Tab-separated table of C-alpha atoms in Angstrom:
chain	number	residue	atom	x	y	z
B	300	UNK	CA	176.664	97.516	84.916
B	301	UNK	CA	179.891	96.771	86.573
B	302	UNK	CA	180.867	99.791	89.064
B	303	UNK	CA	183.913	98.857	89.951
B	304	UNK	CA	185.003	101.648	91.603
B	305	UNK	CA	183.746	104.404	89.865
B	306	UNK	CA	184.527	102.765	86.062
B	307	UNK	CA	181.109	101.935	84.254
B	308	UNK	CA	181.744	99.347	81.397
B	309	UNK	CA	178.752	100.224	78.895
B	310	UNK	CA	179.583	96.927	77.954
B	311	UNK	CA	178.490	94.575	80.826
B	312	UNK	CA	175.059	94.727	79.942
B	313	UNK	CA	175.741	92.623	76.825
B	314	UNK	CA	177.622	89.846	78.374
B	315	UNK	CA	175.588	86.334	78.674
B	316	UNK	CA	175.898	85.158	82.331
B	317	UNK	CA	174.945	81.522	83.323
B	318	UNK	CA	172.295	81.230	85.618
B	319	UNK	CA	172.190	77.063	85.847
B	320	UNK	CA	174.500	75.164	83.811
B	321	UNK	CA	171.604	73.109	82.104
B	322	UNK	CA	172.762	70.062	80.385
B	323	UNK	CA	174.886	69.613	77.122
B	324	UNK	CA	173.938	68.148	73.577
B	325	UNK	CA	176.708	66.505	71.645
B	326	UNK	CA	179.168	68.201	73.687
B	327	UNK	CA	178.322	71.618	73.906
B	328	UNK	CA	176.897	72.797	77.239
B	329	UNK	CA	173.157	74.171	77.427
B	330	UNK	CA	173.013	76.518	80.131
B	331	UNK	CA	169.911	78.341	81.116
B	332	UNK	CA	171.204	81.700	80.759
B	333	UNK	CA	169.951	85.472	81.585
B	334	UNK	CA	169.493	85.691	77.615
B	335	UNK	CA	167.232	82.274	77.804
B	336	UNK	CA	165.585	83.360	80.505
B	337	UNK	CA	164.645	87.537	78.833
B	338	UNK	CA	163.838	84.892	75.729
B	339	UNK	CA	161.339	82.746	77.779
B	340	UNK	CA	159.720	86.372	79.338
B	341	UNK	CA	159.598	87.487	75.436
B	342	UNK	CA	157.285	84.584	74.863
B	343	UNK	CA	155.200	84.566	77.638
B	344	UNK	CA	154.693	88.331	77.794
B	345	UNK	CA	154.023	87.869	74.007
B	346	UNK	CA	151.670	84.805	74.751
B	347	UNK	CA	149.861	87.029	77.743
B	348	UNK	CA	148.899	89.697	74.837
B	349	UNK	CA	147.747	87.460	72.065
B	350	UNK	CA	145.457	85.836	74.751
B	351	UNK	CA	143.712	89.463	75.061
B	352	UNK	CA	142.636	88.951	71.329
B	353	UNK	CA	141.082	85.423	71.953
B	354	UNK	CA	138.494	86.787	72.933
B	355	UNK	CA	137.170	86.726	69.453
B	356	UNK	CA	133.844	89.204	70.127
B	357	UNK	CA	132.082	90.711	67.557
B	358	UNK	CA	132.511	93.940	69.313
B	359	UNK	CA	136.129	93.976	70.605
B	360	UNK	CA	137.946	95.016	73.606
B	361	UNK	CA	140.413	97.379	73.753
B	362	UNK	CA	142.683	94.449	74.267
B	363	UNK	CA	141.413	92.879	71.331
B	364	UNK	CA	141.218	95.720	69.831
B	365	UNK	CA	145.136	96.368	69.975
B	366	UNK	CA	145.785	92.456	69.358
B	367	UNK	CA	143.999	92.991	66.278
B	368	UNK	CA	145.489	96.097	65.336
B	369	UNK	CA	148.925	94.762	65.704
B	370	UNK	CA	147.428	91.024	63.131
B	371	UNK	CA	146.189	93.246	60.818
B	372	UNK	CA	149.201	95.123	60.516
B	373	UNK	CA	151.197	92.607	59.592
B	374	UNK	CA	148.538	90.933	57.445
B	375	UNK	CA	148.022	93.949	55.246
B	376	UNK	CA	151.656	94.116	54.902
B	377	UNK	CA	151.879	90.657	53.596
B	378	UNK	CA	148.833	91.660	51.212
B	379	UNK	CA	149.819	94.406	49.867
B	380	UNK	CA	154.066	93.516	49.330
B	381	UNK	CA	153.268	89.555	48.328
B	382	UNK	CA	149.419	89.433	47.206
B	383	UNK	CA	146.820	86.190	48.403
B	384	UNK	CA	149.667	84.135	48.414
B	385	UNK	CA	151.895	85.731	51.169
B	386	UNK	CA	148.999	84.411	53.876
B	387	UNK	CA	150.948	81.393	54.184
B	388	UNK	CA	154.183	83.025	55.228
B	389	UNK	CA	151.862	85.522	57.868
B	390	UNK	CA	152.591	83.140	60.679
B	391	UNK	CA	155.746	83.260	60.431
B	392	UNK	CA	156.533	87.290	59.681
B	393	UNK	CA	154.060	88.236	62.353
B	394	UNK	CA	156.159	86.164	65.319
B	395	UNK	CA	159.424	87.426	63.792
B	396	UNK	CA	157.896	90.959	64.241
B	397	UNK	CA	156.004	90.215	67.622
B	398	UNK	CA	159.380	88.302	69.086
B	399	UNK	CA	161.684	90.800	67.753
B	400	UNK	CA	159.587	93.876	68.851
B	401	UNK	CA	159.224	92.425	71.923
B	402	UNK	CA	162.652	91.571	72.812
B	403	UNK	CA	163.387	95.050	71.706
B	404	UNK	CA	160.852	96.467	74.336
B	405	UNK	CA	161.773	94.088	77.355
B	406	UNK	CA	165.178	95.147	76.990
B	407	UNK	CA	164.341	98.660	77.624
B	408	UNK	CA	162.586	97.843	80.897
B	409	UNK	CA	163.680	100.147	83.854
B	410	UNK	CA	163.420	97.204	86.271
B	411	UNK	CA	167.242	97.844	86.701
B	412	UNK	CA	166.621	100.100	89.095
B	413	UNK	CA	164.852	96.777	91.389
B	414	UNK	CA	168.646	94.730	90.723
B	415	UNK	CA	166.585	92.921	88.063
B	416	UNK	CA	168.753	94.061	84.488
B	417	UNK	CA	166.878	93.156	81.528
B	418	UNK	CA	169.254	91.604	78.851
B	419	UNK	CA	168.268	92.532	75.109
B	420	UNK	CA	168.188	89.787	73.467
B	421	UNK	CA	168.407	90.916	70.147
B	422	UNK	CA	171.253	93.452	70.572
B	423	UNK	CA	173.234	89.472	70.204
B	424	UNK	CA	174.548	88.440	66.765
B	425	UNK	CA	173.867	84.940	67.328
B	426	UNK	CA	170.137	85.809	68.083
B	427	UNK	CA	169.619	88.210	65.065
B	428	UNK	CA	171.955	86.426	62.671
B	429	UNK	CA	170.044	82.874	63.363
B	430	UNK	CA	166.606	84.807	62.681
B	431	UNK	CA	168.525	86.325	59.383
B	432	UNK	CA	169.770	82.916	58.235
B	433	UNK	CA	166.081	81.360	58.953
B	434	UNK	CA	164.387	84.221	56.979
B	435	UNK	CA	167.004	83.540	54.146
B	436	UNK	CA	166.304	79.952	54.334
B	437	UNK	CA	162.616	79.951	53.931
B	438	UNK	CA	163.104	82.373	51.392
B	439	UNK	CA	165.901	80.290	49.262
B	440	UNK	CA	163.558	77.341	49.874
B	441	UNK	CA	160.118	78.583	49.034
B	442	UNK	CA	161.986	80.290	45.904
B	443	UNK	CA	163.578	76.658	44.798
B	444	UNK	CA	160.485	74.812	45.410
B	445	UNK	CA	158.394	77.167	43.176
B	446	UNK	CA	160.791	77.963	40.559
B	447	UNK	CA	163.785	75.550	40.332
B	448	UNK	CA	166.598	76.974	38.558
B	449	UNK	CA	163.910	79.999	36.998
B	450	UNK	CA	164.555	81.150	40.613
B	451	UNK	CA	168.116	82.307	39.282
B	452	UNK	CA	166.070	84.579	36.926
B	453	UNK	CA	165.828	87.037	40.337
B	454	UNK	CA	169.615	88.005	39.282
B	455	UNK	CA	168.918	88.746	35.609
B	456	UNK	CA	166.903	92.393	35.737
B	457	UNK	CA	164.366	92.901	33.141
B	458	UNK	CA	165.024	95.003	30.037
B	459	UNK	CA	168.548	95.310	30.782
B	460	UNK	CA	170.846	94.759	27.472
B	461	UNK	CA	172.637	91.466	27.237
B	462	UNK	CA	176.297	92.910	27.056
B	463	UNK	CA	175.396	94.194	30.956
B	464	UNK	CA	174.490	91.028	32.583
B	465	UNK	CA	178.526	90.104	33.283
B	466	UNK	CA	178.615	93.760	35.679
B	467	UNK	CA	174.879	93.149	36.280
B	468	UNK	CA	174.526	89.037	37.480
B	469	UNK	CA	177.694	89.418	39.911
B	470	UNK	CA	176.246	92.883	41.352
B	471	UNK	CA	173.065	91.208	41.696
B	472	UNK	CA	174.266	87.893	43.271
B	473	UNK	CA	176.541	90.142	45.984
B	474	UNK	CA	173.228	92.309	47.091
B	475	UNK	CA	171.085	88.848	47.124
B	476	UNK	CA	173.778	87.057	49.285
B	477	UNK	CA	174.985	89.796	51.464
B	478	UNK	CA	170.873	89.874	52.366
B	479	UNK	CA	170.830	87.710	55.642
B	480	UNK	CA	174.449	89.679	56.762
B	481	UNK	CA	172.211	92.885	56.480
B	482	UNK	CA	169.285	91.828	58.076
B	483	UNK	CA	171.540	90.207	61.229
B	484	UNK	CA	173.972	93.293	61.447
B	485	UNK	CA	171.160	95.944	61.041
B	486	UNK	CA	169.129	94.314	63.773
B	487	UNK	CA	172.338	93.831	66.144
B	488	UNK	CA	173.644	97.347	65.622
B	489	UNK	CA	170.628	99.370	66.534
B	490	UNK	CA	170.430	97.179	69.413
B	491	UNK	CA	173.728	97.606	70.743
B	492	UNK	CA	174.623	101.111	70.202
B	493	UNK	CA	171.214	102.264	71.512
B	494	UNK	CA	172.077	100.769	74.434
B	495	UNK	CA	175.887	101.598	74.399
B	496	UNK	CA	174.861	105.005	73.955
B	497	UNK	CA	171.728	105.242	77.016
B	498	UNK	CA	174.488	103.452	79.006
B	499	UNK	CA	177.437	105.554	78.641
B	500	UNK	CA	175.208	108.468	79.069
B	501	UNK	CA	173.901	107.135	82.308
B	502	UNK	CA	177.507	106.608	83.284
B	503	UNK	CA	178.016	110.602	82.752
B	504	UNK	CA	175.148	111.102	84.697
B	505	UNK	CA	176.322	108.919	87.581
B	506	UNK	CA	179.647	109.377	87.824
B	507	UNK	CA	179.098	113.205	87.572
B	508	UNK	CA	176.231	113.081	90.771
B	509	UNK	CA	179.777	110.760	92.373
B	510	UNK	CA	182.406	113.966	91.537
B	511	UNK	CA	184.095	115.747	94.278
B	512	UNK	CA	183.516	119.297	92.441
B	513	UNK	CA	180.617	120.352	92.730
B	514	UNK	CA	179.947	122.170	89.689
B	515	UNK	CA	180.336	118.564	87.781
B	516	UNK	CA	176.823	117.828	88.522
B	517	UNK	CA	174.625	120.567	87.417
B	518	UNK	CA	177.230	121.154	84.420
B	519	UNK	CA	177.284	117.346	83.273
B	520	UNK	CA	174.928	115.115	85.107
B	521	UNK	CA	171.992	117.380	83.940
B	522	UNK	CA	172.499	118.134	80.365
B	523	UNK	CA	173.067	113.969	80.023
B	524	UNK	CA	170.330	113.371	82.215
B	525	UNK	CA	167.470	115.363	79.862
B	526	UNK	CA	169.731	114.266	76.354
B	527	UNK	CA	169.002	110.569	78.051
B	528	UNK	CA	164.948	111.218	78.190
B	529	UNK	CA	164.908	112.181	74.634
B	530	UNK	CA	167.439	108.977	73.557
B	531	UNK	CA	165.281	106.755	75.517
B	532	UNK	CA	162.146	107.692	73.582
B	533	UNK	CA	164.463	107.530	70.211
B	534	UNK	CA	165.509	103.936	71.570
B	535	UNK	CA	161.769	102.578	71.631
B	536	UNK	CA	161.030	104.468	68.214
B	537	UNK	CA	164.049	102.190	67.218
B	538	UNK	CA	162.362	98.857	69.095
B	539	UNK	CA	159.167	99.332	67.202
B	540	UNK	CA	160.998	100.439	63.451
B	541	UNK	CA	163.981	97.889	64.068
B	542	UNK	CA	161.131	94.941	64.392
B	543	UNK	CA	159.458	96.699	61.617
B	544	UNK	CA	162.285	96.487	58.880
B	545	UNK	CA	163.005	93.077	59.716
B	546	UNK	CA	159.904	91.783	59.270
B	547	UNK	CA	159.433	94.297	56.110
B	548	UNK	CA	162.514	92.950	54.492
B	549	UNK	CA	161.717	89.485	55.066
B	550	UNK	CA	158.144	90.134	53.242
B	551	UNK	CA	160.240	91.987	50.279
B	552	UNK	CA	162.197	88.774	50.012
B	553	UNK	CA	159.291	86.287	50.485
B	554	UNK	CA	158.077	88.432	47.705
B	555	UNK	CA	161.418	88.076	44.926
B	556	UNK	CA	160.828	83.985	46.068
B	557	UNK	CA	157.120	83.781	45.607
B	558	UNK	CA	156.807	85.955	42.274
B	559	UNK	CA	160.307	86.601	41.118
B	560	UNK	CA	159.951	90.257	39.329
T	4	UNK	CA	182.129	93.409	72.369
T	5	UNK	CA	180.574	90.012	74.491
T	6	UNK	CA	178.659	89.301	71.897
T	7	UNK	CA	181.479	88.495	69.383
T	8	UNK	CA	183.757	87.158	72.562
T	9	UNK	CA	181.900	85.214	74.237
T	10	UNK	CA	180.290	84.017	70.802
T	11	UNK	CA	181.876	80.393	70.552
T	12	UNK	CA	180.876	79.478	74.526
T	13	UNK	CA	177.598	80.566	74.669
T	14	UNK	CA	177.029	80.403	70.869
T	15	UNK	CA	174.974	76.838	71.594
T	16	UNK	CA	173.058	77.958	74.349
T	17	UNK	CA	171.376	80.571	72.381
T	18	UNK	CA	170.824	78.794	69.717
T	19	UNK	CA	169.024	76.159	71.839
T	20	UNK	CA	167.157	78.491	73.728
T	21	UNK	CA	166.427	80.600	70.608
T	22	UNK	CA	164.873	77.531	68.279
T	23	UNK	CA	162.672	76.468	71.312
T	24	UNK	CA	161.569	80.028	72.553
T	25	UNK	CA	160.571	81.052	68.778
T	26	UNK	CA	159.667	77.730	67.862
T	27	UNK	CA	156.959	77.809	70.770
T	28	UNK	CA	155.693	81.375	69.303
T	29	UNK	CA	155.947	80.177	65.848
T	30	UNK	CA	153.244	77.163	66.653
T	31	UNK	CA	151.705	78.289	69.172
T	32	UNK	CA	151.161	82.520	68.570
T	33	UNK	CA	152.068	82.113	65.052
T	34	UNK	CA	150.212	78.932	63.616
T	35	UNK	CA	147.197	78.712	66.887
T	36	UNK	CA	146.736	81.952	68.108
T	37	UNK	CA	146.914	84.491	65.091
T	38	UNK	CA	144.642	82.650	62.440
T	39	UNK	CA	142.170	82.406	64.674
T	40	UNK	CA	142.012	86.149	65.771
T	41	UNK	CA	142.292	86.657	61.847
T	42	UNK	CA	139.075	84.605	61.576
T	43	UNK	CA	137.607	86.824	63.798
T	44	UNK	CA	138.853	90.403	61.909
T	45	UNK	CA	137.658	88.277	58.973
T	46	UNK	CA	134.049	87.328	60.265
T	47	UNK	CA	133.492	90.955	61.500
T	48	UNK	CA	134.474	92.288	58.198
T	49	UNK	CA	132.240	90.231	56.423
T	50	UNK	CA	129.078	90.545	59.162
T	51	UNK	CA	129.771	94.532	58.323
T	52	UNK	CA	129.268	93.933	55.224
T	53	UNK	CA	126.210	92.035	55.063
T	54	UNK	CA	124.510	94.235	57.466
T	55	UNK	CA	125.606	97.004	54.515
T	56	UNK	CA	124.259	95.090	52.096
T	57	UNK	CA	121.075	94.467	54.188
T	58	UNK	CA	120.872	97.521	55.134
T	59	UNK	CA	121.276	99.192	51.481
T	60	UNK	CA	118.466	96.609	50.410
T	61	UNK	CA	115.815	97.420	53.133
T	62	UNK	CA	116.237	101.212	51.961
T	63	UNK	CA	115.983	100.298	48.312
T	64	UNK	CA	112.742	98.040	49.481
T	65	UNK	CA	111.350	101.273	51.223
T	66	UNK	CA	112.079	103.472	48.455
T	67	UNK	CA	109.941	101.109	46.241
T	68	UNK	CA	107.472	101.227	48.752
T	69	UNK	CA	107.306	104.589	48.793
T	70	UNK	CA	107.248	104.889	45.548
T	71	UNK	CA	104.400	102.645	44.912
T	72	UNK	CA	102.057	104.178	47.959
T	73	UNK	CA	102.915	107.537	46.185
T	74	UNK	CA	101.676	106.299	42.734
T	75	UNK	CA	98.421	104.724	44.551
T	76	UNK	CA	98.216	108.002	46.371
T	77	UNK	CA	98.253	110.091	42.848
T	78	UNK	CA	95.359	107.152	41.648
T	79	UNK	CA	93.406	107.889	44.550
T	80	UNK	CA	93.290	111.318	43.866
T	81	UNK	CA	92.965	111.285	40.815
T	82	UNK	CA	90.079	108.378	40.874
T	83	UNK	CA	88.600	110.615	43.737
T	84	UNK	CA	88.645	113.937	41.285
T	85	UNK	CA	86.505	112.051	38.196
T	86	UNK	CA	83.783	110.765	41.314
T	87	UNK	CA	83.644	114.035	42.734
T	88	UNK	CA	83.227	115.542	39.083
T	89	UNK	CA	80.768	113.343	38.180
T	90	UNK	CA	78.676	113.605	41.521
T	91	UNK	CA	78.907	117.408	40.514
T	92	UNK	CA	77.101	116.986	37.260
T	93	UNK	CA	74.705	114.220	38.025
T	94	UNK	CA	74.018	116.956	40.998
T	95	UNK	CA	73.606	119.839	38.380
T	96	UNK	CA	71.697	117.365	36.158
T	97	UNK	CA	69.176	116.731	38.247
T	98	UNK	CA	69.435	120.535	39.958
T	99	UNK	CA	68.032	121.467	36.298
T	100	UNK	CA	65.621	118.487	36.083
T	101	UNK	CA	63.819	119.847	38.874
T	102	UNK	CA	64.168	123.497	38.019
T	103	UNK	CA	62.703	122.587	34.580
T	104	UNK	CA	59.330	120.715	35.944
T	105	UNK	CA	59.095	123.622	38.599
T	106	UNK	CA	59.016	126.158	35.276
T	107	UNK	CA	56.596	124.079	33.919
T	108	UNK	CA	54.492	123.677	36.937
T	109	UNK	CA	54.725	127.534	37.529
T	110	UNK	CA	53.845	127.974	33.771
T	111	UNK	CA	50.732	125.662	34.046
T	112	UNK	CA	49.856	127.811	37.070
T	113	UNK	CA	50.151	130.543	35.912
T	114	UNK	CA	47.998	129.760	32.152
T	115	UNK	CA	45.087	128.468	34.905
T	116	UNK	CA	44.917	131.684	36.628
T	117	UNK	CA	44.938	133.584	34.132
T	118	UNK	CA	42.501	131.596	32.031
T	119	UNK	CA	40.777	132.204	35.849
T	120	UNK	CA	41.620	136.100	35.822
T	121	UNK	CA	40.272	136.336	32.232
T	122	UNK	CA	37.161	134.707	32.739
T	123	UNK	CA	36.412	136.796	36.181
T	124	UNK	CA	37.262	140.020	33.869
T	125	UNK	CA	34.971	138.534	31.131
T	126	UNK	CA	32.110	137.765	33.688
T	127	UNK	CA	33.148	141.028	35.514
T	128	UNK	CA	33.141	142.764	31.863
T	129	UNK	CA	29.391	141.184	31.106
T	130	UNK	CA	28.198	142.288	34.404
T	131	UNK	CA	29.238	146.007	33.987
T	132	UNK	CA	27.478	145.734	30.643
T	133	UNK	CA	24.119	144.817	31.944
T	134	UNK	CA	24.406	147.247	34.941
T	135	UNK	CA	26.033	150.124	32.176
T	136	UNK	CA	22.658	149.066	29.911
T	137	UNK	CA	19.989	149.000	32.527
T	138	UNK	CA	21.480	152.089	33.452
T	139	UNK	CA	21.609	153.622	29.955
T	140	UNK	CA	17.835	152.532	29.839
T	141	UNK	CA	17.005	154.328	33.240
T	142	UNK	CA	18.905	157.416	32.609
T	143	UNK	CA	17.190	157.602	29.045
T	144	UNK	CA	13.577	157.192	30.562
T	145	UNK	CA	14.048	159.213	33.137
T	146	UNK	CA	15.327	162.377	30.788
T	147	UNK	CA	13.719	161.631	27.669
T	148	UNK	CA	10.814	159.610	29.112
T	149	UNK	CA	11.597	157.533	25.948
T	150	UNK	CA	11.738	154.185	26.603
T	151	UNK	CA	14.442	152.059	25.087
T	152	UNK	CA	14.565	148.840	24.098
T	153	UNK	CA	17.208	146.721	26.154
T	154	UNK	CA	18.499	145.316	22.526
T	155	UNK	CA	19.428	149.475	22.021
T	156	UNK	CA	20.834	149.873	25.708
T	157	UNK	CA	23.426	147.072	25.014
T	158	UNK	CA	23.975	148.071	21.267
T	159	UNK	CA	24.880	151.085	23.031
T	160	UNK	CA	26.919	150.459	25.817
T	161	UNK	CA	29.163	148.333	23.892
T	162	UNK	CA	29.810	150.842	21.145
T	163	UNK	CA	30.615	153.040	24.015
T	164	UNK	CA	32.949	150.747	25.488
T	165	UNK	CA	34.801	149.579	22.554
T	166	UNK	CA	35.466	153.221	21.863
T	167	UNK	CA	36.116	153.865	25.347
């Protein structure tokens, strides 16, 4: 949040800020930045968890316990949306979900309030639109590889009269192709306007505390400050369902590649 | 919008940082860490279900248990019922046995005294006779001064008693 006197830019909290240059690959500098660095917390407060369900007793933990919970969610959605064969794909849906969902939640830490401001790292199109464009990928792949040009099939529905395909192919192809622009927009747009919104919202509440009159406070800072408790609590609803549809949608489409329809 | 203007400077970073961070949960979380706590949901699942199973067999065993202790029970008793029965009539078999020789004991008894009882009355009955004739012949000699024969007295005395 830049304060510069008195103006709150909801929009600092987005911007990617060097930390050490790093090094550079074929040109293009590699700096450790405050995005790397939430992404390297992501994975070890991600790999911290999972260790809780390594425990692998008969009679779990409550750590385990939740580890397990959170597997088994993910595996039963693979079962029930792809069948026996969507166990192969688990590994990969469950650490979109975990890395997403727990990106999600890191970025709503309050350790602001300690100078330390946690950077969401999926509220960045380049974050969620690489994950979108790998989830397409595997799914154009595994669709190829299984199918060859029978894959194509996926944009001929069933039982539909011949003299509809010309409307129906093209209408088909657009919703297939647009699929990776929906699942990196949908991703980066919750992200960022939850936190657009808790931010400018915090800004009322500040800059009304900060206002010569007196009455600003109690008339402005409060109302924003209790509508902020119950948008916080909608913003980590929105962590857990955001990580959700991704990984959802990415099963649906595993699902089109693995058994057409 | 830093996302979108700031997108072709940093645009490499995060994609660096983004293949190595997910790449690391991919193989590590994804490919080590979650089939192996699978495994385990997997091996509990299954243990639950044998110990079901088990469990569903050991009460079917006991129910056939039961059943066949009941059906030896119900032999028992029943085998128990024909011993008892037949104890009972040997028991009243043999009751009447004995009864029987006792009644013919008694009856043999009872002919021998009174063969015993007759012969007393018949001795008894001879005896009166000579005392009833000797005093037939007294009372006649003394009031008639007649003497009778003893052959008359007893002629006599008999005639009376058979009318008597």
């Amino acid at each position: 949040m830049a304060a510069e006197a008195g103006k709150i830019d909801p929009m600092h909290q987005f911007e990617v800020q060097s930390i050490f240059d790093g090094f550079s690959i074929g040109g293009h500098q590699i700096a450790f930045t405050n995005s790397a660095l939430w992404m390297v917390v992501a994975v070890a407060t991600l790999w911290l968890f999972m260790l809780g369900g390594m425990k692998r007793q008969l009679v779990p933990t409550r750590w385990q316990a939740a580890v397990e919970g959170v597997t088994g969610f993910i595996t039963s959605m693979m079962d029930s949306n792809i069948g026996p064969q969507g166990r192969k794909f688990t590994p990969y849906v469950f650490s979109l979900f975990m890395f997403i969902l727990v990106a999600n939640l890191l970025g709503m830490l309050p350790t602001g309030i300690v100078g330390i401001h946690p950077f969401t790292v999926t509220s960045h199109l380049t974050v969620t639109g690489v994950l979108a464009i790998v989830s397409f990928g595997i799914v154009l792949i595994v669709g190829l590889l299984r199918h060859g040009f029978h894959f194509f099939s996926l944009f001929v529905p069933h039982g539909a009269p011949w003299w509809m395909m010309p409307i129906l192919v093209p209408v088909e192809l657009v919703s297939f192709m647009v699929r990776p622009f929906s699942l990196a927009l949908r991703l980066f747009v919750a992200m960022t306007a939850g936190h657009i919104l808790m931010k400018v919202l915090a800004g009322f509440v500040i800059n009304g505390l900060n206002a010569e009159a007196l009455w600003v406070a109690p008339v402005v800072s409060l109302p924003s400050f209790i509508l902020m408790i119950g948008i916080t609590l909608l913003e980590l609803l929105v962590c857990a369902i955001q990580a959700y549809v991704f990984a959802l949608l990415t099963s649906l489409y595993l699902n089109d590649a693995i058994n057409l329809h | 919008m830093p996302q979108i203007d700031q997108i072709s400077e940093i645009f490499a970073s995060q994609l660096f940082w983004l293949v190595l961070t997910f790449g690391l949960i991919y193989l590590v979380i994804g490919r080590g860490m979650l089939p192996k706590i699978e495994a385990t949901v997997d091996a509990r699942d299954k243990q639950i279900a044998g110990d079901l199973a088990a469990a569903e067999a050991a009460r079917r065993t006991a129910e056939e248990i039961d059943e066949a202790n009941r059906a030896r029970a119900e032999a028992n008793r029943a085998e128990a019922l024909k011993v008892t029965q037949a104890a009972k009539e040997s028991a009243a078999r043999e009751a009447e046995q004995k009864v029987k020789a006792a009644d013919v004991q008694g009856e043999t008894k009872v002919a021998t005294a009174e063969a015993r009882i007759r012969e007393a009355t018949e001795a008894a009955m001879g005896d009166i006779e000579t005392v009833a004739a000797e005093a037939a012949q007294e009372m006649v000699a003394r009031l008639t001064g007649k003497t009778v024969s003893r052959d008359q007295a007893d002629n006599a005395v008999k005639a009376a008693l058979a009318n008597g």
